mmCIF file of C-alpha atoms and ligand atoms in Angstrom:
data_model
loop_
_atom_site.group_PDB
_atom_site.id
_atom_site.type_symbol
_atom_site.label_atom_id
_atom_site.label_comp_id
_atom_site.label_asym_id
_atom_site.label_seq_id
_atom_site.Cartn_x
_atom_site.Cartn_y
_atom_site.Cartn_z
ATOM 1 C CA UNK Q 242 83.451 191.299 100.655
ATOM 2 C CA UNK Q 243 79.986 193.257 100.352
ATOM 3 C CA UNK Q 244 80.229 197.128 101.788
ATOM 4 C CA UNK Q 245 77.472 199.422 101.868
ATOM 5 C CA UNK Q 246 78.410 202.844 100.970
ATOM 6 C CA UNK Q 247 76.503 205.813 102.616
ATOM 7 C CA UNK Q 248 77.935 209.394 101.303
ATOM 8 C CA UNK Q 249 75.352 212.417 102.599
ATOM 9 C CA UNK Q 250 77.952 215.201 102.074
ATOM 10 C CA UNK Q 251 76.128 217.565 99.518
ATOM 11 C CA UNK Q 252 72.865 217.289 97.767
ATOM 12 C CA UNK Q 253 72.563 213.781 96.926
ATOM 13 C CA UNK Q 254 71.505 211.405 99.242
ATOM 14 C CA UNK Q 255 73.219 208.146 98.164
ATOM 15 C CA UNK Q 256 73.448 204.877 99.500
ATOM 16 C CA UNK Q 257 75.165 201.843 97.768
ATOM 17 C CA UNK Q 258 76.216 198.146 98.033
ATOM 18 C CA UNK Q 259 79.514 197.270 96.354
ATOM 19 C CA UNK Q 260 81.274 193.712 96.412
ATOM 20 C CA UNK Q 261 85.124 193.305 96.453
ATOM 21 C CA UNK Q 262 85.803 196.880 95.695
ATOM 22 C CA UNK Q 263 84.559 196.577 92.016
ATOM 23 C CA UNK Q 264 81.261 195.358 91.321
ATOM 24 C CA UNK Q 265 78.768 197.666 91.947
ATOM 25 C CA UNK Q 266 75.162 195.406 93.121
ATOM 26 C CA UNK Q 267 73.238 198.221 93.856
ATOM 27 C CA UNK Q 268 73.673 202.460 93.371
ATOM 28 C CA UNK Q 269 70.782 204.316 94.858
ATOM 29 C CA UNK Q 270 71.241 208.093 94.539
ATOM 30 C CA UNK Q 271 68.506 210.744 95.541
ATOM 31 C CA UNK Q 272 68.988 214.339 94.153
ATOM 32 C CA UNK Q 273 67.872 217.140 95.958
ATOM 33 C CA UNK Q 274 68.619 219.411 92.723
ATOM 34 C CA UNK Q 275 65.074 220.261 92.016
ATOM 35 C CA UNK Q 276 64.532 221.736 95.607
ATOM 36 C CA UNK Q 277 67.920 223.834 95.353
ATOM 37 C CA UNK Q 278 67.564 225.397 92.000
ATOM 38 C CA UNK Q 279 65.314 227.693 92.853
ATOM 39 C CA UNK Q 280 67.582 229.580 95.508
ATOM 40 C CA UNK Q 281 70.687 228.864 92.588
ATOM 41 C CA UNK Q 282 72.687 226.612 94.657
ATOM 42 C CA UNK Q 283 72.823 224.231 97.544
ATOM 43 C CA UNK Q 284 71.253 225.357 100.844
ATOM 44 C CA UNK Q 285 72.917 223.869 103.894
ATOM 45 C CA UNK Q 286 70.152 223.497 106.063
ATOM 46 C CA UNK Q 287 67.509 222.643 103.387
ATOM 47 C CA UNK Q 288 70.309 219.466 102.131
ATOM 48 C CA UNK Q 289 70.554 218.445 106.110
ATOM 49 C CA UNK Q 290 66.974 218.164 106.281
ATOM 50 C CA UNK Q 291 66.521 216.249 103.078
ATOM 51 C CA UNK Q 292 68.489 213.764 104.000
ATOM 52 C CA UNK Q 293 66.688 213.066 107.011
ATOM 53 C CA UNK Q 294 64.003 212.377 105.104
ATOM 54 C CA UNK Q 295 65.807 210.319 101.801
ATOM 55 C CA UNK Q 296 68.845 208.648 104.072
ATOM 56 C CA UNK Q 297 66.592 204.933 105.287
ATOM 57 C CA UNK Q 298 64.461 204.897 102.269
ATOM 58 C CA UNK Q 299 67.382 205.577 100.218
ATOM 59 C CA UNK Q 300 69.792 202.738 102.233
ATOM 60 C CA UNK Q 301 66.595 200.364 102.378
ATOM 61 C CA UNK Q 302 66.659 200.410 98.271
ATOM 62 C CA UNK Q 303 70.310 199.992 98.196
ATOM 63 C CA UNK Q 304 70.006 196.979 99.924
ATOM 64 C CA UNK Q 305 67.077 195.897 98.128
ATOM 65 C CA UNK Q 306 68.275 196.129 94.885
ATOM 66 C CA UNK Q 307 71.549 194.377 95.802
ATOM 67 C CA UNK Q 308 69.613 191.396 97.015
ATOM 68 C CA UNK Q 309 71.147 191.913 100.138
ATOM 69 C CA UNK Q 310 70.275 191.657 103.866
ATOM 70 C CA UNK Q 311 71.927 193.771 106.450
ATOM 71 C CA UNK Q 312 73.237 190.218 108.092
ATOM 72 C CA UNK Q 313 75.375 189.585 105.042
ATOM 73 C CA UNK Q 314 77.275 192.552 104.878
ATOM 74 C CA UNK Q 315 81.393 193.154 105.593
ATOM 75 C CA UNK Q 316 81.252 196.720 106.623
ATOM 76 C CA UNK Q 317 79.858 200.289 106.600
ATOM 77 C CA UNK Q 318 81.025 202.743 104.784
ATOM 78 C CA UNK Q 319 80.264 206.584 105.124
ATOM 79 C CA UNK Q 320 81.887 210.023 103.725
ATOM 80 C CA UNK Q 321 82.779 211.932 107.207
ATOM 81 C CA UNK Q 322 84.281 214.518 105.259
ATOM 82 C CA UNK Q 323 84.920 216.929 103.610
ATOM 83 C CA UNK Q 324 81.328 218.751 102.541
ATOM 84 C CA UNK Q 325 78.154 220.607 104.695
ATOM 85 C CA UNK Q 326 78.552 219.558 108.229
ATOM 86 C CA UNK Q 327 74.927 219.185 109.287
ATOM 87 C CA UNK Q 328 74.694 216.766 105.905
ATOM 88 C CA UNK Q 329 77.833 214.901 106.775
ATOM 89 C CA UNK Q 330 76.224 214.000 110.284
ATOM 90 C CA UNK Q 331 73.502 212.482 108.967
ATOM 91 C CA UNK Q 332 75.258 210.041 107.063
ATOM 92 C CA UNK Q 333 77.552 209.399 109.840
ATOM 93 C CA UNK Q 334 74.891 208.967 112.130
ATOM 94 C CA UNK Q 335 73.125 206.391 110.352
ATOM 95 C CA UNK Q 336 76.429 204.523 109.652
ATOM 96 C CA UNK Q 337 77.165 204.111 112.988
ATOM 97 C CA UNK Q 338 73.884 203.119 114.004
ATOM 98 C CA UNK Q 339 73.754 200.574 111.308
ATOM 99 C CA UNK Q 340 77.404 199.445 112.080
ATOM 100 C CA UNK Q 341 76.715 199.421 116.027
ATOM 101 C CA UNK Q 342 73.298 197.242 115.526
ATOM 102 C CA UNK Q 343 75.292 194.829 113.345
ATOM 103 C CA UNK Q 344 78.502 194.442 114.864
ATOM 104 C CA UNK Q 345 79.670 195.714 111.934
ATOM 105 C CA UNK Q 346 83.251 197.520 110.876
ATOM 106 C CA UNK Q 347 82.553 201.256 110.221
ATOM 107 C CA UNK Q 348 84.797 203.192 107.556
ATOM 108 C CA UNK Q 349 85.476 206.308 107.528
ATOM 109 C CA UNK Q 350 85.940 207.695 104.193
ATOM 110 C CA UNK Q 351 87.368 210.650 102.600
ATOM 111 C CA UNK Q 352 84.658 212.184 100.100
ATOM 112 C CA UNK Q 353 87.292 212.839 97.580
ATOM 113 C CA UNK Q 354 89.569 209.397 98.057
ATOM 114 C CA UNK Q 355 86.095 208.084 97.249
ATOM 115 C CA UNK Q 356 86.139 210.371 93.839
ATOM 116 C CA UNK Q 357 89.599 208.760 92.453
ATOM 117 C CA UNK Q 358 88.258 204.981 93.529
ATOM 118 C CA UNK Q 359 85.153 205.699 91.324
ATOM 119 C CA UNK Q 360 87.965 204.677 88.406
ATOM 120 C CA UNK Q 361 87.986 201.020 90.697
ATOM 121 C CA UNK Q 362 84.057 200.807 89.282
ATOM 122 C CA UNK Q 363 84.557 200.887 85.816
ATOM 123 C CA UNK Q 364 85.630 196.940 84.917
ATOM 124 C CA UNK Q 365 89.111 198.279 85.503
ATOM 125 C CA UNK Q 366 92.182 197.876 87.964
ATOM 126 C CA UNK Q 367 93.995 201.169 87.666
ATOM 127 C CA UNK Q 368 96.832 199.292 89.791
ATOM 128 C CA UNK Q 369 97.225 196.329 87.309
ATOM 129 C CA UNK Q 370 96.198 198.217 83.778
ATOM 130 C CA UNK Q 371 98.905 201.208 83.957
ATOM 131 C CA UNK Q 372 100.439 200.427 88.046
ATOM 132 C CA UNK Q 373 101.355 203.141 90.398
ATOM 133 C CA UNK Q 374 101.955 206.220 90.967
ATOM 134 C CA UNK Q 375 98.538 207.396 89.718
ATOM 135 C CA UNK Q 376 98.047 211.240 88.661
ATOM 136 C CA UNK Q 377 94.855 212.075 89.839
ATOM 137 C CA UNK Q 378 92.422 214.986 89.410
ATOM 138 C CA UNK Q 379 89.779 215.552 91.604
ATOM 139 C CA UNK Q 380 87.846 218.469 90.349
ATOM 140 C CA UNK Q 381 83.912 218.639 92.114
ATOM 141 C CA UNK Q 382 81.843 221.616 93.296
ATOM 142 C CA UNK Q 383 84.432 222.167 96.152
ATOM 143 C CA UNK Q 384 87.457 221.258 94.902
ATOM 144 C CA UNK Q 385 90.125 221.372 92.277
ATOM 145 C CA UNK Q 386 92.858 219.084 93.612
ATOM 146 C CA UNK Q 387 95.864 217.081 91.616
ATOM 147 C CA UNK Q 388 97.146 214.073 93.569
ATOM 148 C CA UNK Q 389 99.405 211.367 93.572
ATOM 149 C CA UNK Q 390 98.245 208.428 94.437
ATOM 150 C CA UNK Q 391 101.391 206.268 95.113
ATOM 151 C CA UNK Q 392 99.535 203.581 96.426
ATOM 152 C CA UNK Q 393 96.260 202.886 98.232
ATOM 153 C CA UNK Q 394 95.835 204.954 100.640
ATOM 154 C CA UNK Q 395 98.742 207.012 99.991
ATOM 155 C CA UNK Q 396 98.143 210.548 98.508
ATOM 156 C CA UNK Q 397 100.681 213.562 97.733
ATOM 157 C CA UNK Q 398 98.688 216.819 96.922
ATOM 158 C CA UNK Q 399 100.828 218.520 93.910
ATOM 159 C CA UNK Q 400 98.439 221.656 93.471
ATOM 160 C CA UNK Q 401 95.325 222.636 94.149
ATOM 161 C CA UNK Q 402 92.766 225.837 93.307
ATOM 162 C CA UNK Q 403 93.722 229.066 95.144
ATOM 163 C CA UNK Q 404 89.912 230.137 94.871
ATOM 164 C CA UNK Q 405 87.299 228.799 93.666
ATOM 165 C CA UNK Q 406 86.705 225.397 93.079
ATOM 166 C CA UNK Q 407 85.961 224.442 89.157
ATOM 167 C CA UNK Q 408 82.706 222.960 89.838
ATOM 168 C CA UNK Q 409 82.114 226.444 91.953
ATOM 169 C CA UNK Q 410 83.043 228.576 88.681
ATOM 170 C CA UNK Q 411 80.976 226.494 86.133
ATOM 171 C CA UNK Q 412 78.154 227.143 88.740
ATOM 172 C CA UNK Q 413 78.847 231.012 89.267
ATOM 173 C CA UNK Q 414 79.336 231.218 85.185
ATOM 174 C CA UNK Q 415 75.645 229.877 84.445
ATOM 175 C CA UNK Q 416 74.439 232.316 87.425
ATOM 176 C CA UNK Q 417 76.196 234.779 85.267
ATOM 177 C CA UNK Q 418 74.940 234.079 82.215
ATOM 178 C CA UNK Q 419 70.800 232.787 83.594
ATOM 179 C CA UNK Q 420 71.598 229.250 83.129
ATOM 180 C CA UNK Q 421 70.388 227.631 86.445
ATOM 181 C CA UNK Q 422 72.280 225.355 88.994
ATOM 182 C CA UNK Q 423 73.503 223.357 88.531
ATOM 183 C CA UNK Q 424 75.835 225.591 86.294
ATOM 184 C CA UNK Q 425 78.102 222.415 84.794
ATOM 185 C CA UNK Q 426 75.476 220.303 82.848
ATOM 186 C CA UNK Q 427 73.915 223.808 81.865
ATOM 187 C CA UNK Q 428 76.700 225.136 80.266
ATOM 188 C CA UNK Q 429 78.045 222.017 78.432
ATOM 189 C CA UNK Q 430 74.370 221.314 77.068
ATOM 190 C CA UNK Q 431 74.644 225.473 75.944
ATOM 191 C CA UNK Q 432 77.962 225.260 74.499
ATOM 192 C CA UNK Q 433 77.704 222.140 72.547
ATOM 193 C CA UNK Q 434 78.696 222.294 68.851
ATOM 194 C CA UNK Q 435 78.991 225.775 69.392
ATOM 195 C CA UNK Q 436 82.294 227.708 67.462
ATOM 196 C CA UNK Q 437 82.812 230.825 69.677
ATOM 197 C CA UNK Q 438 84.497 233.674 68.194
ATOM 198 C CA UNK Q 439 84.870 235.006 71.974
ATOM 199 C CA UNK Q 440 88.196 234.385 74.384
ATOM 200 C CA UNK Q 441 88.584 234.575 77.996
ATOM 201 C CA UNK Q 442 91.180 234.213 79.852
ATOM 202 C CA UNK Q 443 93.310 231.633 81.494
ATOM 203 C CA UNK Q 444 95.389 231.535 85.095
ATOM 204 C CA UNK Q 445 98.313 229.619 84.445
ATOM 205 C CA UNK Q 446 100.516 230.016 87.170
ATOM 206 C CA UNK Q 447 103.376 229.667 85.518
ATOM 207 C CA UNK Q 448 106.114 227.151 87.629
ATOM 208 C CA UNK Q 449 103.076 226.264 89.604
ATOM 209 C CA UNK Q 450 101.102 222.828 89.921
ATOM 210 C CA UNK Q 451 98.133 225.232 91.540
ATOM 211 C CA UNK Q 452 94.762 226.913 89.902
ATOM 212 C CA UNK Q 453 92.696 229.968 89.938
ATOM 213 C CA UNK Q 454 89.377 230.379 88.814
ATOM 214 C CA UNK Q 455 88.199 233.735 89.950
ATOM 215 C CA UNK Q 456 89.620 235.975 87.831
ATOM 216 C CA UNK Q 457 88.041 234.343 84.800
ATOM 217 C CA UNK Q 458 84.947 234.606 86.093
ATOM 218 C CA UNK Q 459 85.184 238.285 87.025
ATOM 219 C CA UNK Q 460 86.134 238.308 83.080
ATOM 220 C CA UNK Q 461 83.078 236.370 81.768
ATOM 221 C CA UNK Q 462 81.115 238.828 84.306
ATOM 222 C CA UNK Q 463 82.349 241.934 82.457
ATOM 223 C CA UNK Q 464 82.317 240.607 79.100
ATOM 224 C CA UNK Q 465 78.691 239.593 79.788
ATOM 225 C CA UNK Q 466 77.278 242.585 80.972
ATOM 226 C CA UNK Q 467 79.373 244.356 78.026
ATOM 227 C CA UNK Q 468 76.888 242.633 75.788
ATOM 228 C CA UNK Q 469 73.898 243.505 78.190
ATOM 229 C CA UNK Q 470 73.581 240.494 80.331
ATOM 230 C CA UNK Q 471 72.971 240.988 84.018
ATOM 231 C CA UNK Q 472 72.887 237.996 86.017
ATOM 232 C CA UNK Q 473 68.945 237.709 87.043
ATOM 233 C CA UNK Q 474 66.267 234.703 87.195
ATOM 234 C CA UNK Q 475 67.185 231.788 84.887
ATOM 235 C CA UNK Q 476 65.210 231.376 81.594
ATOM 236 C CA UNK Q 477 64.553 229.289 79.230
ATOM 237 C CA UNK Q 478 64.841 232.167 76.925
ATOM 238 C CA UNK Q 479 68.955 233.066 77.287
ATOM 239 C CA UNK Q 480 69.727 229.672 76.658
ATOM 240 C CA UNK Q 481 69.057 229.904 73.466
ATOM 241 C CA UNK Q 482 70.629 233.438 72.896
ATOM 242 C CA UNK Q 483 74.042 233.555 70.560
ATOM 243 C CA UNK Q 484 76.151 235.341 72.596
ATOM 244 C CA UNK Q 485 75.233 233.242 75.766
ATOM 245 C CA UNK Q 486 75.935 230.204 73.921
ATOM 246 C CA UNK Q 487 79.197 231.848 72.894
ATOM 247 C CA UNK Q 488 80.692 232.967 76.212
ATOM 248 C CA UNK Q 489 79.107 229.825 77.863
ATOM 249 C CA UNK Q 490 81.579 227.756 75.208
ATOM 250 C CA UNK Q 491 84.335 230.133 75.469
ATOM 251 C CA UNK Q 492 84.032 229.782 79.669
ATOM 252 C CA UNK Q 493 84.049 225.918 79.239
ATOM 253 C CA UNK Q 494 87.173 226.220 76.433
ATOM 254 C CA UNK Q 495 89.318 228.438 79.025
ATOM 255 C CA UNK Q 496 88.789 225.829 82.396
ATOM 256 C CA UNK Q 497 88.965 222.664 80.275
ATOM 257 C CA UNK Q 498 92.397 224.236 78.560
ATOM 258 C CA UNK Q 499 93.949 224.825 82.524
ATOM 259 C CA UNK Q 500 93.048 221.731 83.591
ATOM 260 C CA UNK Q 501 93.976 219.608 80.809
ATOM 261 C CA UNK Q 502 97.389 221.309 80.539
ATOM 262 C CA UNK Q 503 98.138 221.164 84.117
ATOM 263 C CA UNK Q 504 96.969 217.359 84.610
ATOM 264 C CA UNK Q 505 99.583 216.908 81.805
ATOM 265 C CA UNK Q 506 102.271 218.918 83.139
ATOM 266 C CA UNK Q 507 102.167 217.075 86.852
ATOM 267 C CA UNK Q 508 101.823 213.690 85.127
ATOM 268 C CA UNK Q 509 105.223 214.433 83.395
ATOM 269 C CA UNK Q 510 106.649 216.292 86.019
ATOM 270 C CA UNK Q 511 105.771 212.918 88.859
ATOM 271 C CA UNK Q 512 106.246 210.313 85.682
ATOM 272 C CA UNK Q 513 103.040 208.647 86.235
ATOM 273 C CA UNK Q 514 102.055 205.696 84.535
ATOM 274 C CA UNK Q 515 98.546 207.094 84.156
ATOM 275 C CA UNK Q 516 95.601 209.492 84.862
ATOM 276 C CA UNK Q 517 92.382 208.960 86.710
ATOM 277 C CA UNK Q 518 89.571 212.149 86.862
ATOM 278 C CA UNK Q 519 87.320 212.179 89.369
ATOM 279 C CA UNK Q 520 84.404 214.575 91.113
ATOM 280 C CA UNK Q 521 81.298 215.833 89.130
ATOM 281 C CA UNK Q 522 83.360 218.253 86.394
ATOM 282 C CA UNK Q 523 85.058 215.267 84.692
ATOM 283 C CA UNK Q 524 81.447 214.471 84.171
ATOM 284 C CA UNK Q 525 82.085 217.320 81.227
ATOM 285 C CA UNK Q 526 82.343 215.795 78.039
ATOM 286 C CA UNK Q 527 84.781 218.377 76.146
ATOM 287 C CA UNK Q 528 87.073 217.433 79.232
ATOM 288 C CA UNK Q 529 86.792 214.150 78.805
ATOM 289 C CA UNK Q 530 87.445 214.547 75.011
ATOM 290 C CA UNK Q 531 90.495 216.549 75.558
ATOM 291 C CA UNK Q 532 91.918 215.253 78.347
ATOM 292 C CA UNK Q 533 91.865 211.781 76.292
ATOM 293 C CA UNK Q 534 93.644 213.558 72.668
ATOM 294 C CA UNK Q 535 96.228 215.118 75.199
ATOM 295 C CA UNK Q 536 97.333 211.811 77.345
ATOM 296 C CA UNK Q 537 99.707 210.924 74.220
ATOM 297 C CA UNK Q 538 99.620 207.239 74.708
ATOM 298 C CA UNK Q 539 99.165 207.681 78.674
ATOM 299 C CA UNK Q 540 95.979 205.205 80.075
ATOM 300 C CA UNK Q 541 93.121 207.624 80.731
ATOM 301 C CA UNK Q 542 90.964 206.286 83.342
ATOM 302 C CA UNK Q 543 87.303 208.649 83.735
ATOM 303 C CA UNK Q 544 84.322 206.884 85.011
ATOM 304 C CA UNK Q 545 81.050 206.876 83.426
ATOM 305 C CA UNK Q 546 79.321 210.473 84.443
ATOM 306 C CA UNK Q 547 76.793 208.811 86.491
ATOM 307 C CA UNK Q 548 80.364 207.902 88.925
ATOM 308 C CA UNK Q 549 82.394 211.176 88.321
ATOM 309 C CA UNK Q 550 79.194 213.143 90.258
ATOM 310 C CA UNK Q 551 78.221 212.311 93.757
ATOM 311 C CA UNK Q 552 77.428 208.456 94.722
ATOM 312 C CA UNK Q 553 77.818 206.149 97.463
ATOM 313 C CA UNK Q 554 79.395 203.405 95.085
ATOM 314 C CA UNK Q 555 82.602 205.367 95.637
ATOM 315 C CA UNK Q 556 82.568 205.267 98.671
ATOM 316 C CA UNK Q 557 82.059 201.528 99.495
ATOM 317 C CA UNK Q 558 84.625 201.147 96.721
ATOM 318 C CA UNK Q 559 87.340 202.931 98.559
ATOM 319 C CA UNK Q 560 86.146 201.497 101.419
ATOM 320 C CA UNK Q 561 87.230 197.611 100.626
ATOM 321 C CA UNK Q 562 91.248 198.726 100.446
ATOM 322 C CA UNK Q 563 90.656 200.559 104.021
ATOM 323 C CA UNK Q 564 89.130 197.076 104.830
ATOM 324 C CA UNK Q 565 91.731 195.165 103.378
ATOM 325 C CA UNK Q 566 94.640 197.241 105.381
ATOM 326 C CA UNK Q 567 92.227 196.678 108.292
ATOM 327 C CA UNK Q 568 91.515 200.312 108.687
ATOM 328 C CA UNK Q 569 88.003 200.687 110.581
ATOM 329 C CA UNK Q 570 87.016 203.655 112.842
ATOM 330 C CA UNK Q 571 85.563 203.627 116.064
ATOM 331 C CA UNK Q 572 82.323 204.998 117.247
ATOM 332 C CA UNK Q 573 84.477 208.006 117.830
ATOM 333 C CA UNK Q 574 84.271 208.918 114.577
ATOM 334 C CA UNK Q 575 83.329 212.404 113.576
ATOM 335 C CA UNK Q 576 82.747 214.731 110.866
ATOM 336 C CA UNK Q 577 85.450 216.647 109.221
ATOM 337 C CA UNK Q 578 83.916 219.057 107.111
ATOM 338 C CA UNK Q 579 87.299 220.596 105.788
ATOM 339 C CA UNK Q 580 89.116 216.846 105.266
ATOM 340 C CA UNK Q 581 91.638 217.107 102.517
ATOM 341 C CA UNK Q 582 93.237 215.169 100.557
ATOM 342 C CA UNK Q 583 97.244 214.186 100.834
HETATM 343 O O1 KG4 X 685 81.423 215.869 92.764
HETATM 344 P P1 KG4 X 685 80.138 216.599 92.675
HETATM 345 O O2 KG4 X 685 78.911 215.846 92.198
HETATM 346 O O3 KG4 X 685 79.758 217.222 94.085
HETATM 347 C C1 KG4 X 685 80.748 217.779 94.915
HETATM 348 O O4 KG4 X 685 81.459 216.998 95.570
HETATM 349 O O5 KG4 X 685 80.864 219.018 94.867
HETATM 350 O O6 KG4 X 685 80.384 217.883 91.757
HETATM 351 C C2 KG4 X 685 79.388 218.832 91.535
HETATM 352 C C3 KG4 X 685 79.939 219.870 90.581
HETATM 353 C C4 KG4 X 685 78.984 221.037 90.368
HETATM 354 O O7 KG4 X 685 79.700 222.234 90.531
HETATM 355 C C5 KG4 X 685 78.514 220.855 88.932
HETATM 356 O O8 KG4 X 685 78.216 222.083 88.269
HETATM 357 C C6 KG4 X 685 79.706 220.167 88.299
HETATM 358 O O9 KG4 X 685 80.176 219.278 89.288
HETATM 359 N N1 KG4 X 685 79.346 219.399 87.099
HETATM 360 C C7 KG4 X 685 79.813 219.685 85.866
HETATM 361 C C8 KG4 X 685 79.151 218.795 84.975
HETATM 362 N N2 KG4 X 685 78.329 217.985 85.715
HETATM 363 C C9 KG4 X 685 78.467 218.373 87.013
HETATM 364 N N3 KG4 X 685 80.693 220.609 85.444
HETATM 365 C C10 KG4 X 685 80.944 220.672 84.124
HETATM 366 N N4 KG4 X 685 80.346 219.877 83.208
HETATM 367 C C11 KG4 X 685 79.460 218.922 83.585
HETATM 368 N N5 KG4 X 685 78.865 218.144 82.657
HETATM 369 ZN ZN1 ZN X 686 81.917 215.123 95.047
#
C-alpha cells in the first residue's frame, strides 16, 4: 500500500511517499529555519506563507523521487493537528484537493501519533520485536507527552509538561544564553564533551508521571546573568565562551536527567515491554545515550534524528494502520490545532 504523507504543521514543509507502513520511497523535507532565525523562533504567519510557496514543489519531489505517479497511490495522508493553524490548513488543503482529484482515501493524522510511528521507519516492528503496551515519549517543540500505546491506535496519556514544552525550554535556554533557534541542536553542539562544574535544577514531581520546565529555565536565566550574560543577538562569539558552554551542558544534563528518569519510572509503573522516543528532542544525542544505559535490558526504539524532527514519512507511516482499520476522513475534515494525544 503506497501513502503519501503531507505534514505542514510547523516550519518544515514535508511531503513523503511511504509503502506498507515501513519503507520509506521518498522523504522530501523543506526547512524554513533559515528565514525564522533571525526573529529567534517560528513566526506563524511567515511558516503559513512558506508553505504556500514549498507545499507542490515539495509533494511534486516526493513523488518524484519515489518513482511514483499520483494514479498509483492508496491514500493521502496529512497532519490536521496539533501545530500553527494557518500552517496546518495548508497541508490540509492540498490533501484534500489531491485526495478529491484522485478519488483517493484522505487520513487524518495526529502530528504526534505520527512522532511514535517514526519508530515503524527504522527496519523495525515495535509490535513484533518487544509487543504491546508501548511506553512512549513524545517530546517536540510543543510537547512533552508520555503515552501508552496499547495498541494501534490506542493511546493512554500518563503525564505530560505543566509548562513548557522541552523542545520550548532548549529553545528559550539558547535565547538565554545567544545561541540561536533553533535552541536544541545549538546547545548539544555547545555542550559536547564539555565537564560542567555548574548544577541546575530539576522538577521532579514527586508521585507524579507529569513535567515542568519553567522553573529551570528561570534558574539558568539567573545563573546566567549572575555571570554577566544578558540574553541579546546570537553570536558566534558566546558559543565559544566557558561558562556558556558550561551552563548550556549543565541545562541539557538537568532535562535529559527528568526525562530519562520519568520515561523509566512510567515504563515500570505500566510494565511495558519497551520504549519508543519520538518528536525533534530525542534527536539529542546525550538523550539518546542515556535513555539507552538506563532501559536495563528494556528494547529502546529512537529513530534516526533525521525521523525524531519533523517529516512527512511519519505521517504516511501512521497513516497505513488508520488504513488498515479502514479509518479515512471525509472532506469534512478540519484542523485541530490543539489535538492531543490519548
Ligand atoms: O518535533 P519537532 O521537529 O517539531 C515540533 O513538532 O515541535 O521538534 C522541534 C524541537 C525544537 O524545540 C528543537 O530545539 C528541538 O526539537 N530539537 C532538539 C534537538 N534537535 C531538535 N532538542 C535537543 N537536542 C537536539 N539535538
Ligand atoms: Zn513534531
Amino acid at each position: 500500500m503506497l501513502i503519501l504523507g503531507i505534514e505542514t504543521s510547523c516550519d518544515e514543509t514535508a511531503a513523503a511517499v511511504v509503502e506498507d507502513g515501513r519503507r520509506i520511497l521518498s522523504n522530501v523535507v523543506a526547512s524554513q529555519v533559515e528565514i525564522h532565525a533571525r526573529y529567534g523562533g517560528v513566526v506563524p504567519e511567515v511558516a503559513s506563507r512558506q508553505h504556500m510557496l514549498q507545499m507542490i514543489p515539495v509533494v511534486s519531489q516526493a513523488l518524484a523521487q519515489a518513482e511514483v505517479t499520483l494514479d498509483q497511490l492508496h491514500g493521502v495522508a496529512v497532519t490536521y493537528g496539533p501545530g500553527l493553524a494557518g500552517s496546518l490548513l495548508v497541508g490540509v488543503n492540498v490533501a484534500k484537493a489531491l485526495a478529491f482529484a484522485t478519488s483517493l482515501p484522505l487520513y487524518g493524522i495526529n502530528h504526534l501519533e505520527g512522532h511514535i510511528y517514526s519508530a515503524w521507519l527504522t527496519g523495525d516492528s515495535p509490535e513484533d520485536s518487544s509487543g504491546f503496551p508501548l511506553l512512549c515519549l513524545v517530546v517536540s517543540g510543543g510537547h512533552t507527552d508520555l503515552v501508552l500505546m496499547e495498541g494501534h491506535g490506542s493511546f493512554r496519556l500518563l503525564g505530560r509538561t505543566r509548562d513548557d514544552a522541552a523542545g520550548e525550554s532548549f529553545d528559550k535556554a539558547a535565547r538565554t544564553l545567544g545561541l540561536g533557534y533553533p535552541g536544541g541542536p545549538a546547545i548539544q553542539r555547545v555542550a559536547q564533551g564539555v565537564a560542567t562544574r555548574e548544577r541546575l535544577p530539576r522538577a521532579w514531581l514527586a508521585g507524579s508521571l507529569d513535567f515542568s520546565f519553567s522553573g529551570l529555565k528561570t534558574a539558568l536565566l539567573h545563573r546566567a546573568q549572575g555571570h554577566g550574560i544578558t540574553p541579546g543577538t546570537p553570536s558566534k562569539e558566546a558559543a565559544k565562551e566557558p561558562i556558556v558552554m558550561e551552563l548550556a551542558a549543565a541545562f541539557q544534563e538537568s532535562v535529559v536527567d527528568v526525562l530519562v528518569a520519568k520515561t523509566m519510572q512510567a515504563a515500570r509503573q505500566t510494565g511495558a515491554k519497551g520504549i519508543i522516543l519520538g518528536g525533534g528532542v530525542t534527536a539529542n544525542a546525550l538523550l539518546r545515550d542515556e535513555m539507552r544505559a538506563a532501559s536495563s535490558g528494556l528494547p529502546v526504539m529512537i529513530p534516526p534524528p533525521s525521523l525524531c524532527v519533523d517529516n512527512a514519512a511519519m505521517i504516511a507511516a501512521c497513516a497505513y494502520f488508520h488504513a488498515l482499520a479502514h479509518e479515512a476522513h471525509g472532506w469534512d475534515l478540519d484542523v485541530e490545532p490543539s489535538l492531543a494525544l490519548g
